[in-house]
Every structure is written in C-alpha cells, then in structure tokens.
C-alpha cells in the first residue's frame, strides 16, 4: 500500500493512491482518548481533505490496538454544567463531522468506547472485526452519551438493546453490531484498515458529485429520526452533578463509585 505521510502529531494524516485520506487518532499512550487538541486537529484535517479535489473518501482509524477509549476524562473533570453548555462541549466534533460531504469510513480495531464509539457512529461506513467491543459506559461515571450515542444506537439496535447498552453498560461485539446493521463490513483482526481502503477504492470509481448527493440524502433521513440537540442538553445537565463528580473522581482514582441516594 502506497501511503505518503504528510502530518504527524495527535492526528497522523496519510494519502493512499491519491484518492483516500487516512486520518489516524494518534494518542496510543492515552488509548486514543479524544482530548480537545486531538478533536481540533481532526477537524482541521477533515477540512483539508474536504477541500482537496483528489480526495474521494476519508478513513478514520486508531493507532495501536484500540480505536478510541472515548472522551478524555481528565478534561471532563474540569467541566460543570454551565461550562459545558457555554463551551458547547463536543458540539464542534458533531458539527464538523456532519459538514464533511465526502464519505467517511471508520476502521475500528479493539475497542470503541463512549465518545470513540460515537465518533465511529458519525461515519458513513464502519469496518470492524467480529470481536471488537463497542460500549457506551458513560453511566458508570455519572454521565450519559452526548455525541449522538443515545440516538444512533437506539435507531440501529432498538429501544430494549439500547437500554442494555446505555443503562446497563453492556458491550456490543463487532459480530453483533454487524447482525443488527450497525457495522458495514466484518474483517479479520488487523485487517480493518485494508477493509476500509477496499470500500474507499470502490467509492473512488463512482461520480464524486453523485456520491455526495447520495450521502446527503441518506443523512437527511437519518437526521429526521434523531434529536441530537435534546440529547446534548440532557448530557450537559449531568455535568457538575454530585454523581458526575463522584463518578469521574472514582474513575481517575481507580475505585468503585459510591452513589448518593436522591433526597
């Protein structure tokens, strides 16, 4: 595979066969957690790829053995409800991904947790292995998913499986996700990037303008089923609660949280 490396840092940007841009989340020592600096660089690289007429598809992958462990908990610990609302935390990621008209393919190895899973759900294709672990564990630290997780997962797996995943913190394997239509393509372990590039090459053989129109039409139908603003408002409401503070501190201190009984 002829990759040419153009940028290194929190996002490793490469070009494959002149038509595909590969953006790799590059914080392996932090399990590719989505800190704001990484999100900013990802959005910048998405803008560059969007503006390049040679690029027909974009692949997002993770470095190392994991796609992403989700939002950076140390950054979350600094936010309360008012600050999260004022900063519109994660809204830039959601809107930035939405504005990309070219097809985006997520190549998911290992685990995609919380915001990492939600990032994959923002893509137009997900390539995964049968044993990949998808999980929305926010409730374990006193939060709820806030980047489309409650909406997209419910649409894909149904209300009752979504309750299991979000309220009970149950995982969904790559094989299970494929069976319910949440994963586009299953491949062997270590082959998700190759699988994503296969899809990208097929996309490159089609009319670029027609692909963008088709994506826009499908995403429009997808958006009509979801209320992302409502989800985000509830998400911000969880910031700064005593349970969120306890949950985040417990996570950082590597202990079980002690939840207070509501008065």
Tab-separated table of C-alpha atoms in Angstrom:
chain	number	residue	atom	x	y	z
A	1	UNK	CA	0.000	0.000	0.000
A	2	UNK	CA	1.481	3.330	-1.032
A	3	UNK	CA	0.927	5.643	1.912
A	4	UNK	CA	2.532	9.054	1.961
A	5	UNK	CA	2.767	10.625	5.421
A	6	UNK	CA	2.009	14.340	5.421
A	7	UNK	CA	1.415	15.284	9.070
A	8	UNK	CA	2.364	13.745	12.383
A	9	UNK	CA	1.002	14.616	15.818
A	10	UNK	CA	-2.290	13.863	17.509
A	11	UNK	CA	-3.627	13.025	14.050
A	12	UNK	CA	-1.446	11.127	11.594
A	13	UNK	CA	-2.597	12.080	8.073
A	14	UNK	CA	-1.704	9.891	5.098
A	15	UNK	CA	-2.789	9.663	1.469
A	16	UNK	CA	-3.459	6.325	-0.228
A	17	UNK	CA	-3.452	6.074	-4.023
A	18	UNK	CA	-4.134	9.830	-4.255
A	19	UNK	CA	-7.887	9.344	-3.677
A	20	UNK	CA	-8.154	8.394	0.006
A	21	UNK	CA	-7.080	10.348	3.084
A	22	UNK	CA	-6.343	8.242	6.159
A	23	UNK	CA	-6.623	10.075	9.489
A	24	UNK	CA	-5.273	8.118	12.440
A	25	UNK	CA	-6.040	9.037	16.059
A	26	UNK	CA	-2.509	9.163	17.435
A	27	UNK	CA	-2.572	9.107	21.261
A	28	UNK	CA	-1.698	5.429	21.853
A	29	UNK	CA	-0.389	6.130	25.376
A	30	UNK	CA	-3.861	7.515	26.236
A	31	UNK	CA	-5.763	4.839	24.296
A	32	UNK	CA	-6.540	7.480	21.649
A	33	UNK	CA	-8.782	9.385	24.059
A	34	UNK	CA	-10.498	12.380	22.473
A	35	UNK	CA	-8.899	15.394	24.116
A	36	UNK	CA	-9.849	18.809	22.719
A	37	UNK	CA	-6.477	19.208	20.989
A	38	UNK	CA	-6.996	15.916	19.144
A	39	UNK	CA	-10.549	16.935	18.169
A	40	UNK	CA	-9.275	20.295	16.884
A	41	UNK	CA	-6.607	18.607	14.757
A	42	UNK	CA	-9.067	16.006	13.461
A	43	UNK	CA	-11.460	18.758	12.372
A	44	UNK	CA	-8.609	20.638	10.703
A	45	UNK	CA	-7.561	17.554	8.775
A	46	UNK	CA	-11.161	16.869	7.758
A	47	UNK	CA	-11.348	20.400	6.328
A	48	UNK	CA	-8.132	19.836	4.370
A	49	UNK	CA	-9.387	16.533	2.976
A	50	UNK	CA	-12.761	18.049	2.140
A	51	UNK	CA	-11.116	20.840	0.142
A	52	UNK	CA	-8.789	18.523	-1.819
A	53	UNK	CA	-10.473	17.603	-5.137
A	54	UNK	CA	-8.281	14.487	-5.453
A	55	UNK	CA	-9.600	13.012	-2.199
A	56	UNK	CA	-12.776	10.990	-2.723
A	57	UNK	CA	-13.104	9.255	0.670
A	58	UNK	CA	-11.760	9.658	4.207
A	59	UNK	CA	-10.786	6.832	6.575
A	60	UNK	CA	-10.568	7.367	10.346
A	61	UNK	CA	-8.573	4.760	12.283
A	62	UNK	CA	-6.948	4.390	15.684
A	63	UNK	CA	-3.272	3.837	16.441
A	64	UNK	CA	-2.234	0.756	18.327
A	65	UNK	CA	-4.690	-1.936	19.411
A	66	UNK	CA	-7.684	0.330	20.109
A	67	UNK	CA	-9.822	2.702	18.068
A	68	UNK	CA	-10.572	5.107	20.941
A	69	UNK	CA	-11.339	4.924	24.648
A	70	UNK	CA	-13.646	7.937	24.321
A	71	UNK	CA	-13.539	11.435	25.781
A	72	UNK	CA	-10.563	12.421	27.911
A	73	UNK	CA	-11.838	12.011	31.484
A	74	UNK	CA	-9.288	14.473	32.887
A	75	UNK	CA	-10.754	17.178	30.654
A	76	UNK	CA	-14.307	16.202	31.584
A	77	UNK	CA	-13.375	16.502	35.274
A	78	UNK	CA	-12.762	20.231	34.734
A	79	UNK	CA	-16.282	20.910	33.426
A	80	UNK	CA	-19.511	21.686	35.231
A	81	UNK	CA	-22.942	22.018	33.646
A	82	UNK	CA	-22.680	25.752	32.980
A	83	UNK	CA	-19.197	25.483	31.479
A	84	UNK	CA	-20.137	22.503	29.319
A	85	UNK	CA	-23.157	24.384	27.946
A	86	UNK	CA	-21.189	27.565	27.347
A	87	UNK	CA	-18.400	25.704	25.553
A	88	UNK	CA	-20.955	23.504	23.729
A	89	UNK	CA	-18.653	20.599	24.590
A	90	UNK	CA	-18.358	18.039	21.734
A	91	UNK	CA	-20.655	20.113	19.512
A	92	UNK	CA	-17.701	21.119	17.330
A	93	UNK	CA	-16.914	17.448	16.671
A	94	UNK	CA	-20.535	16.620	15.853
A	95	UNK	CA	-20.974	19.586	13.514
A	96	UNK	CA	-17.538	19.194	11.946
A	97	UNK	CA	-18.190	15.555	11.033
A	98	UNK	CA	-21.647	16.445	9.739
A	99	UNK	CA	-20.255	19.111	7.410
A	100	UNK	CA	-17.991	16.650	5.556
A	101	UNK	CA	-19.766	15.827	2.293
A	102	UNK	CA	-17.324	13.111	1.239
A	103	UNK	CA	-17.858	9.545	2.531
A	104	UNK	CA	-16.154	8.787	5.850
A	105	UNK	CA	-15.166	5.233	6.792
A	106	UNK	CA	-14.291	4.229	10.375
A	107	UNK	CA	-11.771	1.381	10.657
A	108	UNK	CA	-12.350	0.018	14.170
A	109	UNK	CA	-9.939	-2.378	15.884
A	110	UNK	CA	-10.004	-3.484	19.513
A	111	UNK	CA	-12.439	-1.260	21.361
A	112	UNK	CA	-14.538	1.826	20.622
A	113	UNK	CA	-15.789	3.240	23.900
A	114	UNK	CA	-18.017	6.217	24.717
A	115	UNK	CA	-17.117	9.159	22.530
A	116	UNK	CA	-14.874	6.881	20.466
A	117	UNK	CA	-17.892	4.728	19.625
A	118	UNK	CA	-19.909	7.866	18.897
A	119	UNK	CA	-17.163	9.092	16.553
A	120	UNK	CA	-17.401	5.805	14.636
A	121	UNK	CA	-21.198	6.181	14.549
A	122	UNK	CA	-20.772	9.587	12.870
A	123	UNK	CA	-19.010	7.886	9.949
A	124	UNK	CA	-20.844	6.618	6.870
A	125	UNK	CA	-19.299	3.137	6.987
A	126	UNK	CA	-17.908	1.139	9.914
A	127	UNK	CA	-15.420	-1.665	9.260
A	128	UNK	CA	-14.744	-3.841	12.303
A	129	UNK	CA	-13.607	-7.282	13.421
A	130	UNK	CA	-16.051	-9.802	14.945
A	131	UNK	CA	-14.532	-9.396	18.419
A	132	UNK	CA	-14.416	-5.592	18.502
A	133	UNK	CA	-16.038	-4.210	21.662
A	134	UNK	CA	-18.451	-1.317	21.242
A	135	UNK	CA	-19.567	0.206	24.518
A	136	UNK	CA	-21.242	3.348	25.898
A	137	UNK	CA	-20.009	3.327	29.537
A	138	UNK	CA	-20.821	6.945	30.429
A	139	UNK	CA	-23.378	5.959	33.084
A	140	UNK	CA	-20.552	4.403	35.125
A	141	UNK	CA	-19.135	7.895	35.725
A	142	UNK	CA	-22.468	9.677	36.212
A	143	UNK	CA	-22.903	10.872	32.601
A	144	UNK	CA	-24.903	9.922	29.514
A	145	UNK	CA	-23.674	9.743	25.899
A	146	UNK	CA	-23.591	13.257	24.459
A	147	UNK	CA	-22.367	12.972	20.857
A	148	UNK	CA	-25.267	11.126	19.266
A	149	UNK	CA	-24.904	7.790	21.050
A	150	UNK	CA	-28.400	7.550	22.508
A	151	UNK	CA	-29.971	8.460	19.172
A	152	UNK	CA	-27.910	6.454	16.698
A	153	UNK	CA	-27.584	3.313	18.793
A	154	UNK	CA	-31.324	3.208	19.510
A	155	UNK	CA	-32.075	3.581	15.800
A	156	UNK	CA	-29.677	0.739	14.994
A	157	UNK	CA	-30.377	-1.814	17.731
A	158	UNK	CA	-33.840	-0.851	19.032
A	159	UNK	CA	-35.021	0.567	22.355
A	160	UNK	CA	-34.503	-2.504	24.521
A	161	UNK	CA	-30.989	-3.377	23.359
A	162	UNK	CA	-30.112	0.322	23.657
A	163	UNK	CA	-31.350	0.256	27.273
A	164	UNK	CA	-29.000	-2.671	27.923
A	165	UNK	CA	-26.068	-0.856	26.350
A	166	UNK	CA	-26.591	2.587	27.889
A	167	UNK	CA	-28.284	1.926	31.249
A	168	UNK	CA	-26.596	-1.412	32.000
A	169	UNK	CA	-23.256	-0.659	30.282
A	170	UNK	CA	-23.405	-3.885	28.256
A	171	UNK	CA	-20.991	-4.232	25.315
A	172	UNK	CA	-21.885	-4.977	21.708
A	173	UNK	CA	-19.428	-7.137	19.779
A	174	UNK	CA	-18.445	-6.448	16.202
A	175	UNK	CA	-20.304	-9.558	15.112
A	176	UNK	CA	-23.470	-8.495	16.962
A	177	UNK	CA	-23.167	-4.991	15.544
A	178	UNK	CA	-22.913	-6.408	12.029
A	179	UNK	CA	-26.001	-8.566	12.574
A	180	UNK	CA	-28.114	-5.524	13.520
A	181	UNK	CA	-26.763	-3.383	10.672
A	182	UNK	CA	-24.547	-1.111	12.747
A	183	UNK	CA	-21.314	-2.358	11.109
A	184	UNK	CA	-20.920	-2.211	7.335
A	185	UNK	CA	-18.225	-4.858	6.900
A	186	UNK	CA	-16.566	-7.522	9.069
A	187	UNK	CA	-12.906	-8.427	8.510
A	188	UNK	CA	-10.184	-10.417	10.242
A	189	UNK	CA	-8.289	-8.905	13.154
A	190	UNK	CA	-5.677	-6.456	11.927
A	191	UNK	CA	-7.430	-6.002	8.578
A	192	UNK	CA	-9.852	-3.154	9.274
A	193	UNK	CA	-7.720	-0.543	7.519
A	194	UNK	CA	-7.402	-2.781	4.466
A	195	UNK	CA	-11.152	-3.358	4.531
A	196	UNK	CA	-11.808	0.370	4.779
A	197	UNK	CA	-9.457	1.062	1.860
A	198	UNK	CA	-11.286	-1.538	-0.241
A	199	UNK	CA	-14.510	0.410	0.306
A	200	UNK	CA	-12.700	3.681	-0.410
A	201	UNK	CA	-11.427	2.353	-3.742
A	202	UNK	CA	-14.928	1.323	-4.760
A	203	UNK	CA	-16.169	4.797	-3.838
A	204	UNK	CA	-13.364	6.381	-5.882
A	205	UNK	CA	-14.688	4.646	-9.008
A	206	UNK	CA	-18.041	6.442	-8.698
A	207	UNK	CA	-19.038	10.003	-9.568
A	208	UNK	CA	-17.780	12.269	-6.758
A	209	UNK	CA	-20.710	14.680	-7.028
A	210	UNK	CA	-23.269	11.864	-7.089
A	211	UNK	CA	-21.701	10.239	-4.025
A	212	UNK	CA	-22.015	13.492	-2.095
A	213	UNK	CA	-25.648	13.921	-3.089
A	214	UNK	CA	-26.465	10.326	-2.163
A	215	UNK	CA	-24.751	10.751	1.215
A	216	UNK	CA	-26.658	13.975	1.832
A	217	UNK	CA	-29.982	12.288	1.080
A	218	UNK	CA	-29.284	9.327	3.368
A	219	UNK	CA	-28.017	11.540	6.201
A	220	UNK	CA	-31.109	13.720	5.880
A	221	UNK	CA	-33.320	10.688	6.518
A	222	UNK	CA	-31.045	9.711	9.409
A	223	UNK	CA	-31.281	13.174	10.999
A	224	UNK	CA	-35.065	13.266	10.830
A	225	UNK	CA	-35.171	10.271	13.207
A	226	UNK	CA	-32.814	11.762	15.791
A	227	UNK	CA	-32.948	14.629	18.271
A	228	UNK	CA	-29.279	15.325	18.906
A	229	UNK	CA	-29.914	18.735	20.481
A	230	UNK	CA	-32.188	17.159	23.101
A	231	UNK	CA	-29.593	14.505	23.870
A	232	UNK	CA	-26.842	17.118	24.179
A	233	UNK	CA	-28.981	19.254	26.500
A	234	UNK	CA	-29.506	16.296	28.839
A	235	UNK	CA	-25.808	15.480	28.559
A	236	UNK	CA	-24.846	18.968	29.744
A	237	UNK	CA	-27.351	18.618	32.614
A	238	UNK	CA	-25.312	15.721	34.006
A	239	UNK	CA	-22.121	17.817	34.250
A	240	UNK	CA	-21.341	19.114	37.719
A	241	UNK	CA	-23.896	16.896	39.471
A	242	UNK	CA	-22.609	15.208	42.590
A	243	UNK	CA	-22.882	11.832	40.849
A	244	UNK	CA	-20.825	13.024	37.890
A	245	UNK	CA	-18.163	14.422	40.231
A	246	UNK	CA	-18.112	11.165	42.209
A	247	UNK	CA	-18.087	9.009	39.080
A	248	UNK	CA	-15.248	10.895	37.406
A	249	UNK	CA	-13.173	11.021	40.617
A	250	UNK	CA	-13.718	7.301	41.162
A	251	UNK	CA	-12.569	6.585	37.591
A	252	UNK	CA	-9.436	8.691	37.983
A	253	UNK	CA	-8.722	7.151	41.402
A	254	UNK	CA	-9.360	3.629	40.024
A	255	UNK	CA	-12.043	2.741	42.566
A	256	UNK	CA	-15.749	1.930	42.515
A	257	UNK	CA	-18.027	4.982	42.742
A	258	UNK	CA	-20.285	5.467	45.759
A	259	UNK	CA	-23.583	6.916	44.548
A	260	UNK	CA	-25.634	9.133	46.845
A	261	UNK	CA	-29.268	8.272	47.493
A	262	UNK	CA	-31.505	11.010	45.972
A	263	UNK	CA	-33.080	13.165	48.690
